[in-house]
PDB file of C-alpha atoms and ligand atoms in Angstrom:
ATOM      1  CA  MET X1478      97.592-197.563 -54.911  1.00  0.00           C
ATOM      2  CA  LYS X1479      95.274-194.508 -53.663  1.00  0.00           C
ATOM      3  CA  THR X1480      96.550-193.257 -50.075  1.00  0.00           C
ATOM      4  CA  VAL X1481      93.822-192.414 -47.385  1.00  0.00           C
ATOM      5  CA  ILE X1482      95.514-189.137 -46.364  1.00  0.00           C
ATOM      6  CA  PRO X1483      97.979-186.840 -48.309  1.00  0.00           C
ATOM      7  CA  VAL X1484     101.502-188.586 -48.312  1.00  0.00           C
ATOM      8  CA  PRO X1485     103.914-186.088 -45.387  1.00  0.00           C
ATOM      9  CA  THR X1486     105.597-183.439 -46.639  1.00  0.00           C
ATOM     10  CA  PRO X1487     109.595-185.008 -46.841  1.00  0.00           C
ATOM     11  CA  VAL X1488     111.419-182.760 -45.161  1.00  0.00           C
ATOM     12  CA  LEU X1489     114.677-180.762 -46.967  1.00  0.00           C
ATOM     13  CA  MET X1490     117.563-180.296 -45.434  1.00  0.00           C
ATOM     14  CA  ARG X1491     119.760-177.436 -47.680  1.00  0.00           C
ATOM     15  CA  ILE X1492     123.161-178.434 -48.956  1.00  0.00           C
ATOM     16  CA  SER X1493     125.452-175.358 -48.836  1.00  0.00           C
ATOM     17  CA  GLY X1494     126.513-173.695 -52.181  1.00  0.00           C
ATOM     18  CA  THR X1495     124.364-177.022 -54.272  1.00  0.00           C
ATOM     19  CA  THR X1496     120.685-176.248 -55.103  1.00  0.00           C
ATOM     20  CA  HIS X1497     121.203-179.976 -53.689  1.00  0.00           C
ATOM     21  CA  THR X1498     118.633-180.993 -50.641  1.00  0.00           C
ATOM     22  CA  PHE X1499     119.484-183.298 -47.892  1.00  0.00           C
ATOM     23  CA  PRO X1500     115.815-185.811 -47.150  1.00  0.00           C
ATOM     24  CA  VAL X1501     115.690-186.168 -43.206  1.00  0.00           C
ATOM     25  CA  ARG X1502     114.688-189.636 -42.029  1.00  0.00           C
ATOM     26  CA  ARG X1503     114.751-189.282 -37.973  1.00  0.00           C
ATOM     27  CA  VAL X1504     116.250-186.642 -35.884  1.00  0.00           C
ATOM     28  CA  TYR X1505     118.503-188.181 -33.182  1.00  0.00           C
ATOM     29  CA  GLY X1506     120.096-185.968 -30.156  1.00  0.00           C
ATOM     30  CA  VAL X1507     122.904-186.937 -27.738  1.00  0.00           C
ATOM     31  CA  GLY X1508     122.323-185.274 -23.881  1.00  0.00           C
ATOM     32  CA  ARG X1509     125.500-184.264 -22.140  1.00  0.00           C
ATOM     33  CA  ASN X1510     128.439-184.480 -24.066  1.00  0.00           C
ATOM     34  CA  TYR X1511     130.629-181.406 -22.640  1.00  0.00           C
ATOM     35  CA  ALA X1512     132.051-182.174 -19.467  1.00  0.00           C
ATOM     36  CA  ALA X1513     130.966-178.045 -18.819  1.00  0.00           C
ATOM     37  CA  HIS X1514     127.446-178.364 -19.730  1.00  0.00           C
ATOM     38  CA  ALA X1515     127.794-181.806 -18.181  1.00  0.00           C
ATOM     39  CA  ILE X1516     128.883-179.830 -14.497  1.00  0.00           C
ATOM     40  CA  GLU X1517     126.299-176.594 -15.368  1.00  0.00           C
ATOM     41  CA  MET X1518     123.742-178.632 -14.977  1.00  0.00           C
ATOM     42  CA  GLY X1519     124.490-180.398 -12.151  1.00  0.00           C
ATOM     43  CA  HIS X1520     125.730-183.492 -13.312  1.00  0.00           C
ATOM     44  CA  ASP X1521     128.682-185.693 -12.715  1.00  0.00           C
ATOM     45  CA  PRO X1522     131.351-184.601 -15.534  1.00  0.00           C
ATOM     46  CA  ASP X1523     132.319-188.669 -15.877  1.00  0.00           C
ATOM     47  CA  ARG X1524     132.654-190.330 -19.138  1.00  0.00           C
ATOM     48  CA  GLU X1525     129.147-192.404 -18.596  1.00  0.00           C
ATOM     49  CA  ALA X1526     127.280-194.073 -21.160  1.00  0.00           C
ATOM     50  CA  PRO X1527     125.907-191.758 -23.983  1.00  0.00           C
ATOM     51  CA  PHE X1528     122.207-191.496 -24.106  1.00  0.00           C
ATOM     52  CA  PHE X1529     120.026-190.221 -26.671  1.00  0.00           C
ATOM     53  CA  PHE X1530     116.916-188.144 -27.734  1.00  0.00           C
ATOM     54  CA  GLN X1531     115.148-187.850 -30.372  1.00  0.00           C
ATOM     55  CA  LYS X1532     113.777-184.830 -32.723  1.00  0.00           C
ATOM     56  CA  ASN X1533     111.074-184.741 -34.780  1.00  0.00           C
ATOM     57  CA  PRO X1534     112.261-184.190 -39.030  1.00  0.00           C
ATOM     58  CA  ASP X1535     109.955-181.115 -39.331  1.00  0.00           C
ATOM     59  CA  ASN X1536     110.868-179.513 -35.469  1.00  0.00           C
ATOM     60  CA  LEU X1537     114.347-179.092 -38.492  1.00  0.00           C
ATOM     61  CA  LEU X1538     113.779-175.080 -38.774  1.00  0.00           C
ATOM     62  CA  PRO X1539     114.948-174.026 -42.346  1.00  0.00           C
ATOM     63  CA  PRO X1540     118.320-171.368 -41.355  1.00  0.00           C
ATOM     64  CA  THR X1541     116.478-168.439 -43.039  1.00  0.00           C
ATOM     65  CA  ALA X1542     113.406-169.068 -40.532  1.00  0.00           C
ATOM     66  CA  GLY X1543     112.538-167.151 -37.022  1.00  0.00           C
ATOM     67  CA  PHE X1544     111.297-169.304 -33.985  1.00  0.00           C
ATOM     68  CA  PRO X1545     108.957-169.185 -32.592  1.00  0.00           C
ATOM     69  CA  TYR X1546     108.574-169.514 -29.082  1.00  0.00           C
ATOM     70  CA  PRO X1547     107.012-172.254 -28.338  1.00  0.00           C
ATOM     71  CA  PRO X1548     103.767-172.449 -25.584  1.00  0.00           C
ATOM     72  CA  LEU X1549     103.849-174.184 -21.934  1.00  0.00           C
ATOM     73  CA  SER X1550     107.428-172.746 -21.375  1.00  0.00           C
ATOM     74  CA  THR X1551     109.001-169.817 -19.631  1.00  0.00           C
ATOM     75  CA  ASP X1552     113.347-170.843 -19.787  1.00  0.00           C
ATOM     76  CA  VAL X1553     113.365-171.768 -22.993  1.00  0.00           C
ATOM     77  CA  HIS X1554     117.204-172.288 -23.527  1.00  0.00           C
ATOM     78  CA  HIS X1555     119.712-172.288 -26.421  1.00  0.00           C
ATOM     79  CA  GLU X1556     122.126-175.244 -27.072  1.00  0.00           C
ATOM     80  CA  VAL X1557     124.291-174.694 -30.393  1.00  0.00           C
ATOM     81  CA  GLU X1558     125.574-177.410 -31.336  1.00  0.00           C
ATOM     82  CA  LEU X1559     127.187-179.679 -34.762  1.00  0.00           C
ATOM     83  CA  VAL X1560     125.045-181.508 -36.279  1.00  0.00           C
ATOM     84  CA  ILE X1561     125.866-185.007 -38.019  1.00  0.00           C
ATOM     85  CA  ALA X1562     124.066-185.716 -41.972  1.00  0.00           C
ATOM     86  CA  LEU X1563     124.158-189.801 -42.406  1.00  0.00           C
ATOM     87  CA  LYS X1564     124.382-191.173 -45.777  1.00  0.00           C
ATOM     88  CA  ARG X1565     123.911-195.135 -44.547  1.00  0.00           C
ATOM     89  CA  GLY X1566     123.568-196.351 -41.734  1.00  0.00           C
ATOM     90  CA  GLY X1567     123.240-200.159 -40.463  1.00  0.00           C
ATOM     91  CA  THR X1568     123.715-202.231 -37.088  1.00  0.00           C
ATOM     92  CA  ASP X1569     127.073-201.646 -35.228  1.00  0.00           C
ATOM     93  CA  ILE X1570     129.101-199.865 -36.790  1.00  0.00           C
ATOM     94  CA  PRO X1571     132.745-199.985 -35.904  1.00  0.00           C
ATOM     95  CA  ALA X1572     133.738-196.512 -34.666  1.00  0.00           C
ATOM     96  CA  GLY X1573     136.732-197.173 -37.082  1.00  0.00           C
ATOM     97  CA  GLU X1574     133.689-197.102 -39.841  1.00  0.00           C
ATOM     98  CA  ALA X1575     131.886-194.541 -38.890  1.00  0.00           C
ATOM     99  CA  LEU X1576     132.811-191.685 -40.208  1.00  0.00           C
ATOM    100  CA  ASP X1577     132.750-193.588 -43.916  1.00  0.00           C
ATOM    101  CA  CYS X1578     129.274-193.025 -43.598  1.00  0.00           C
ATOM    102  CA  VAL X1579     128.721-188.828 -42.837  1.00  0.00           C
ATOM    103  CA  TYR X1580     127.204-186.973 -46.296  1.00  0.00           C
ATOM    104  CA  GLY X1581     128.274-183.863 -43.916  1.00  0.00           C
ATOM    105  CA  TYR X1582     127.990-181.597 -40.835  1.00  0.00           C
ATOM    106  CA  ALA X1583     126.007-178.306 -40.636  1.00  0.00           C
ATOM    107  CA  VAL X1584     125.231-176.562 -37.231  1.00  0.00           C
ATOM    108  CA  GLY X1585     121.710-176.685 -35.249  1.00  0.00           C
ATOM    109  CA  ILE X1586     119.893-174.820 -31.967  1.00  0.00           C
ATOM    110  CA  ASP X1587     118.709-177.916 -29.525  1.00  0.00           C
ATOM    111  CA  PHE X1588     116.124-175.592 -28.390  1.00  0.00           C
ATOM    112  CA  THR X1589     115.158-176.636 -24.728  1.00  0.00           C
ATOM    113  CA  ARG X1590     112.055-176.682 -22.974  1.00  0.00           C
ATOM    114  CA  ARG X1591     113.817-176.099 -19.139  1.00  0.00           C
ATOM    115  CA  ASP X1592     111.852-175.763 -17.263  1.00  0.00           C
ATOM    116  CA  LEU X1593     108.759-178.667 -19.122  1.00  0.00           C
ATOM    117  CA  GLN X1594     113.601-180.534 -19.060  1.00  0.00           C
ATOM    118  CA  ALA X1595     113.118-179.775 -15.137  1.00  0.00           C
ATOM    119  CA  GLU X1596     109.967-181.260 -13.761  1.00  0.00           C
ATOM    120  CA  ALA X1597     110.331-184.822 -16.630  1.00  0.00           C
ATOM    121  CA  LYS X1598     114.035-185.413 -14.515  1.00  0.00           C
ATOM    122  CA  ALA X1599     112.372-184.687 -11.438  1.00  0.00           C
ATOM    123  CA  ALA X1600     108.728-186.866 -11.574  1.00  0.00           C
ATOM    124  CA  GLY X1601     111.265-189.876 -13.909  1.00  0.00           C
ATOM    125  CA  LYS X1602     109.065-188.726 -17.144  1.00  0.00           C
ATOM    126  CA  PRO X1603     110.747-188.341 -21.111  1.00  0.00           C
ATOM    127  CA  TRP X1604     111.931-184.644 -22.500  1.00  0.00           C
ATOM    128  CA  ALA X1605     109.700-185.511 -25.637  1.00  0.00           C
ATOM    129  CA  ALA X1606     107.629-182.391 -24.713  1.00  0.00           C
ATOM    130  CA  ALA X1607     110.856-180.372 -23.941  1.00  0.00           C
ATOM    131  CA  LYS X1608     112.613-181.416 -27.041  1.00  0.00           C
ATOM    132  CA  ALA X1609     111.178-182.393 -29.820  1.00  0.00           C
ATOM    133  CA  PHE X1610     107.965-179.189 -29.629  1.00  0.00           C
ATOM    134  CA  GLU X1611     108.029-177.334 -33.444  1.00  0.00           C
ATOM    135  CA  HIS X1612     110.012-175.524 -34.508  1.00  0.00           C
ATOM    136  CA  SER X1613     112.909-176.916 -31.985  1.00  0.00           C
ATOM    137  CA  ALA X1614     115.825-177.466 -34.184  1.00  0.00           C
ATOM    138  CA  PRO X1615     117.191-175.216 -36.685  1.00  0.00           C
ATOM    139  CA  CYS X1616     119.885-175.443 -38.806  1.00  0.00           C
ATOM    140  CA  SER X1617     122.272-173.871 -40.960  1.00  0.00           C
ATOM    141  CA  ALA X1618     122.005-175.704 -44.765  1.00  0.00           C
ATOM    142  CA  ILE X1619     124.410-179.064 -44.731  1.00  0.00           C
ATOM    143  CA  VAL X1620     128.510-178.448 -46.105  1.00  0.00           C
ATOM    144  CA  PRO X1621     129.810-181.510 -47.099  1.00  0.00           C
ATOM    145  CA  ALA X1622     132.268-183.791 -45.418  1.00  0.00           C
ATOM    146  CA  GLU X1623     133.870-184.177 -49.514  1.00  0.00           C
ATOM    147  CA  THR X1624     134.313-180.671 -48.627  1.00  0.00           C
ATOM    148  CA  ILE X1625     135.382-179.542 -45.014  1.00  0.00           C
ATOM    149  CA  GLY X1626     136.409-182.766 -43.844  1.00  0.00           C
ATOM    150  CA  HIS X1627     135.555-184.403 -41.078  1.00  0.00           C
ATOM    151  CA  PRO X1628     136.310-181.530 -37.691  1.00  0.00           C
ATOM    152  CA  GLY X1629     137.826-182.777 -34.613  1.00  0.00           C
ATOM    153  CA  ASP X1630     138.262-179.557 -33.259  1.00  0.00           C
ATOM    154  CA  GLY X1631     137.281-176.471 -34.348  1.00  0.00           C
ATOM    155  CA  ASN X1632     135.611-173.683 -32.158  1.00  0.00           C
ATOM    156  CA  ILE X1633     131.425-173.909 -31.141  1.00  0.00           C
ATOM    157  CA  TRP X1634     129.944-170.220 -29.959  1.00  0.00           C
ATOM    158  CA  LEU X1635     126.688-168.468 -28.607  1.00  0.00           C
ATOM    159  CA  ALA X1636     125.958-165.447 -28.892  1.00  0.00           C
ATOM    160  CA  VAL X1637     122.261-163.604 -27.773  1.00  0.00           C
ATOM    161  CA  ASN X1638     122.314-159.961 -29.480  1.00  0.00           C
ATOM    162  CA  GLY X1639     125.975-159.631 -30.486  1.00  0.00           C
ATOM    163  CA  GLU X1640     126.609-160.617 -26.933  1.00  0.00           C
ATOM    164  CA  ARG X1641     128.291-164.444 -26.992  1.00  0.00           C
ATOM    165  CA  ARG X1642     127.125-166.296 -24.151  1.00  0.00           C
ATOM    166  CA  GLN X1643     128.567-170.053 -25.011  1.00  0.00           C
ATOM    167  CA  GLN X1644     131.634-171.092 -26.060  1.00  0.00           C
ATOM    168  CA  GLY X1645     133.658-174.576 -25.883  1.00  0.00           C
ATOM    169  CA  ASP X1646     135.145-176.796 -28.972  1.00  0.00           C
ATOM    170  CA  LEU X1647     134.079-179.745 -31.184  1.00  0.00           C
ATOM    171  CA  ASN X1648     137.163-181.784 -29.055  1.00  0.00           C
ATOM    172  CA  GLN X1649     135.556-181.254 -25.890  1.00  0.00           C
ATOM    173  CA  MET X1650     132.492-183.648 -27.160  1.00  0.00           C
ATOM    174  CA  ILE X1651     133.677-186.370 -24.655  1.00  0.00           C
ATOM    175  CA  TRP X1652     131.786-188.959 -27.040  1.00  0.00           C
ATOM    176  CA  LYS X1653     133.593-187.915 -29.963  1.00  0.00           C
ATOM    177  CA  VAL X1654     131.610-188.203 -33.769  1.00  0.00           C
ATOM    178  CA  PRO X1655     132.315-191.466 -34.994  1.00  0.00           C
ATOM    179  CA  GLU X1656     131.826-192.901 -30.700  1.00  0.00           C
ATOM    180  CA  ILE X1657     128.185-191.440 -31.301  1.00  0.00           C
ATOM    181  CA  ILE X1658     126.743-193.053 -34.850  1.00  0.00           C
ATOM    182  CA  ALA X1659     128.916-196.676 -33.388  1.00  0.00           C
ATOM    183  CA  GLU X1660     127.100-196.247 -29.749  1.00  0.00           C
ATOM    184  CA  LEU X1661     123.709-194.954 -31.531  1.00  0.00           C
ATOM    185  CA  SER X1662     123.400-198.508 -34.034  1.00  0.00           C
ATOM    186  CA  ARG X1663     123.452-200.074 -31.672  1.00  0.00           C
ATOM    187  CA  LEU X1664     120.371-198.829 -29.954  1.00  0.00           C
ATOM    188  CA  PHE X1665     118.438-197.705 -33.399  1.00  0.00           C
ATOM    189  CA  VAL X1666     118.473-199.553 -36.848  1.00  0.00           C
ATOM    190  CA  LEU X1667     120.916-195.941 -38.971  1.00  0.00           C
ATOM    191  CA  ALA X1668     120.046-195.078 -42.029  1.00  0.00           C
ATOM    192  CA  PRO X1669     120.745-193.249 -44.924  1.00  0.00           C
ATOM    193  CA  GLY X1670     118.617-189.132 -43.898  1.00  0.00           C
ATOM    194  CA  ASP X1671     119.525-189.802 -40.032  1.00  0.00           C
ATOM    195  CA  VAL X1672     120.261-187.055 -38.213  1.00  0.00           C
ATOM    196  CA  ILE X1673     122.343-186.393 -34.972  1.00  0.00           C
ATOM    197  CA  MET X1674     122.498-183.015 -33.002  1.00  0.00           C
ATOM    198  CA  THR X1675     126.227-183.884 -30.147  1.00  0.00           C
ATOM    199  CA  GLY X1676     125.715-181.881 -27.789  1.00  0.00           C
ATOM    200  CA  THR X1677     126.321-178.716 -27.037  1.00  0.00           C
ATOM    201  CA  PRO X1678     129.345-176.921 -25.156  1.00  0.00           C
ATOM    202  CA  SER X1679     128.014-174.711 -21.629  1.00  0.00           C
ATOM    203  CA  GLY X1680     126.649-171.375 -21.425  1.00  0.00           C
ATOM    204  CA  VAL X1681     122.999-172.883 -21.726  1.00  0.00           C
ATOM    205  CA  GLY X1682     120.605-170.361 -21.242  1.00  0.00           C
ATOM    206  CA  PRO X1683     117.274-168.361 -21.707  1.00  0.00           C
ATOM    207  CA  VAL X1684     116.390-166.570 -24.655  1.00  0.00           C
ATOM    208  CA  LEU X1685     112.802-164.648 -25.611  1.00  0.00           C
ATOM    209  CA  ARG X1686     111.124-163.000 -28.821  1.00  0.00           C
ATOM    210  CA  GLY X1687     113.077-159.983 -29.813  1.00  0.00           C
ATOM    211  CA  ASP X1688     116.543-161.962 -29.318  1.00  0.00           C
ATOM    212  CA  THR X1689     118.476-162.538 -32.723  1.00  0.00           C
ATOM    213  CA  VAL X1690     120.583-165.961 -32.209  1.00  0.00           C
ATOM    214  CA  THR X1691     123.700-166.308 -34.034  1.00  0.00           C
ATOM    215  CA  CYS X1692     125.846-168.962 -33.860  1.00  0.00           C
ATOM    216  CA  GLY X1693     128.194-171.394 -35.804  1.00  0.00           C
ATOM    217  CA  ILE X1694     131.193-173.929 -35.191  1.00  0.00           C
ATOM    218  CA  ASP X1695     134.255-172.867 -37.248  1.00  0.00           C
ATOM    219  CA  GLY X1696     135.125-173.882 -40.197  1.00  0.00           C
ATOM    220  CA  VAL X1697     131.860-175.741 -40.647  1.00  0.00           C
ATOM    221  CA  ALA X1698     129.105-172.903 -40.726  1.00  0.00           C
ATOM    222  CA  THR X1699     127.247-170.598 -38.945  1.00  0.00           C
ATOM    223  CA  LEU X1700     123.580-169.921 -38.533  1.00  0.00           C
ATOM    224  CA  ALA X1701     121.735-167.128 -37.353  1.00  0.00           C
ATOM    225  CA  VAL X1702     118.030-167.210 -35.759  1.00  0.00           C
ATOM    226  CA  THR X1703     115.240-164.319 -34.392  1.00  0.00           C
ATOM    227  CA  ILE X1704     112.800-165.743 -31.483  1.00  0.00           C
ATOM    228  CA  VAL X1705     109.657-164.323 -32.379  1.00  0.00           C
TER     229      VAL X1705
HETATM  230 MN1   MN P2083     121.898-180.553 -26.751  1.00  0.00          MN
END
């Protein structure tokens, strides 16, 4: 059967140390998943039910490419995050079985148009324009869980032009990886190729054109992105 327009190009993430790739189906993000970040954004750090937003698969930026500063914002913030890549999905996945769904992990940046997000929050409008813009989710190559296991702790950090801005530990996540997958699978049907950005530690702040952002998670990966 002939398609009436060209079939969109699949988005493929790289797998560390191989020539294999990971085809992306959907991209989810978790909001306010580190207490110190919730506090810096003016929210109560108590454990409220996790909430989710989405980015677009083609927002994922190859690890070697520059990040084009987006239009209609003068306050784009960096948010370094552990990224989960799923090899299996389902609905109502028990937390105790959730890690069986994980193919691997990466480090990524959830770039956010903070000014548009603040306007949306104030007006009770959705976050899409603040979160799901072009190139807004640069990620490292994926490291398979069969290589590194499932990191429950470890330093997560981000620097701008060599100056440390964000610093945390994966063990500070309010909702842990198995719980995130379990909760998300109650709301959506998860499937192989789904990618989840798991929230950011404190220290978020603006980037400017010309900045070089470096970030990493001990035992997982590092990533460097230049703002262009
Ligand atoms: Mn985020």
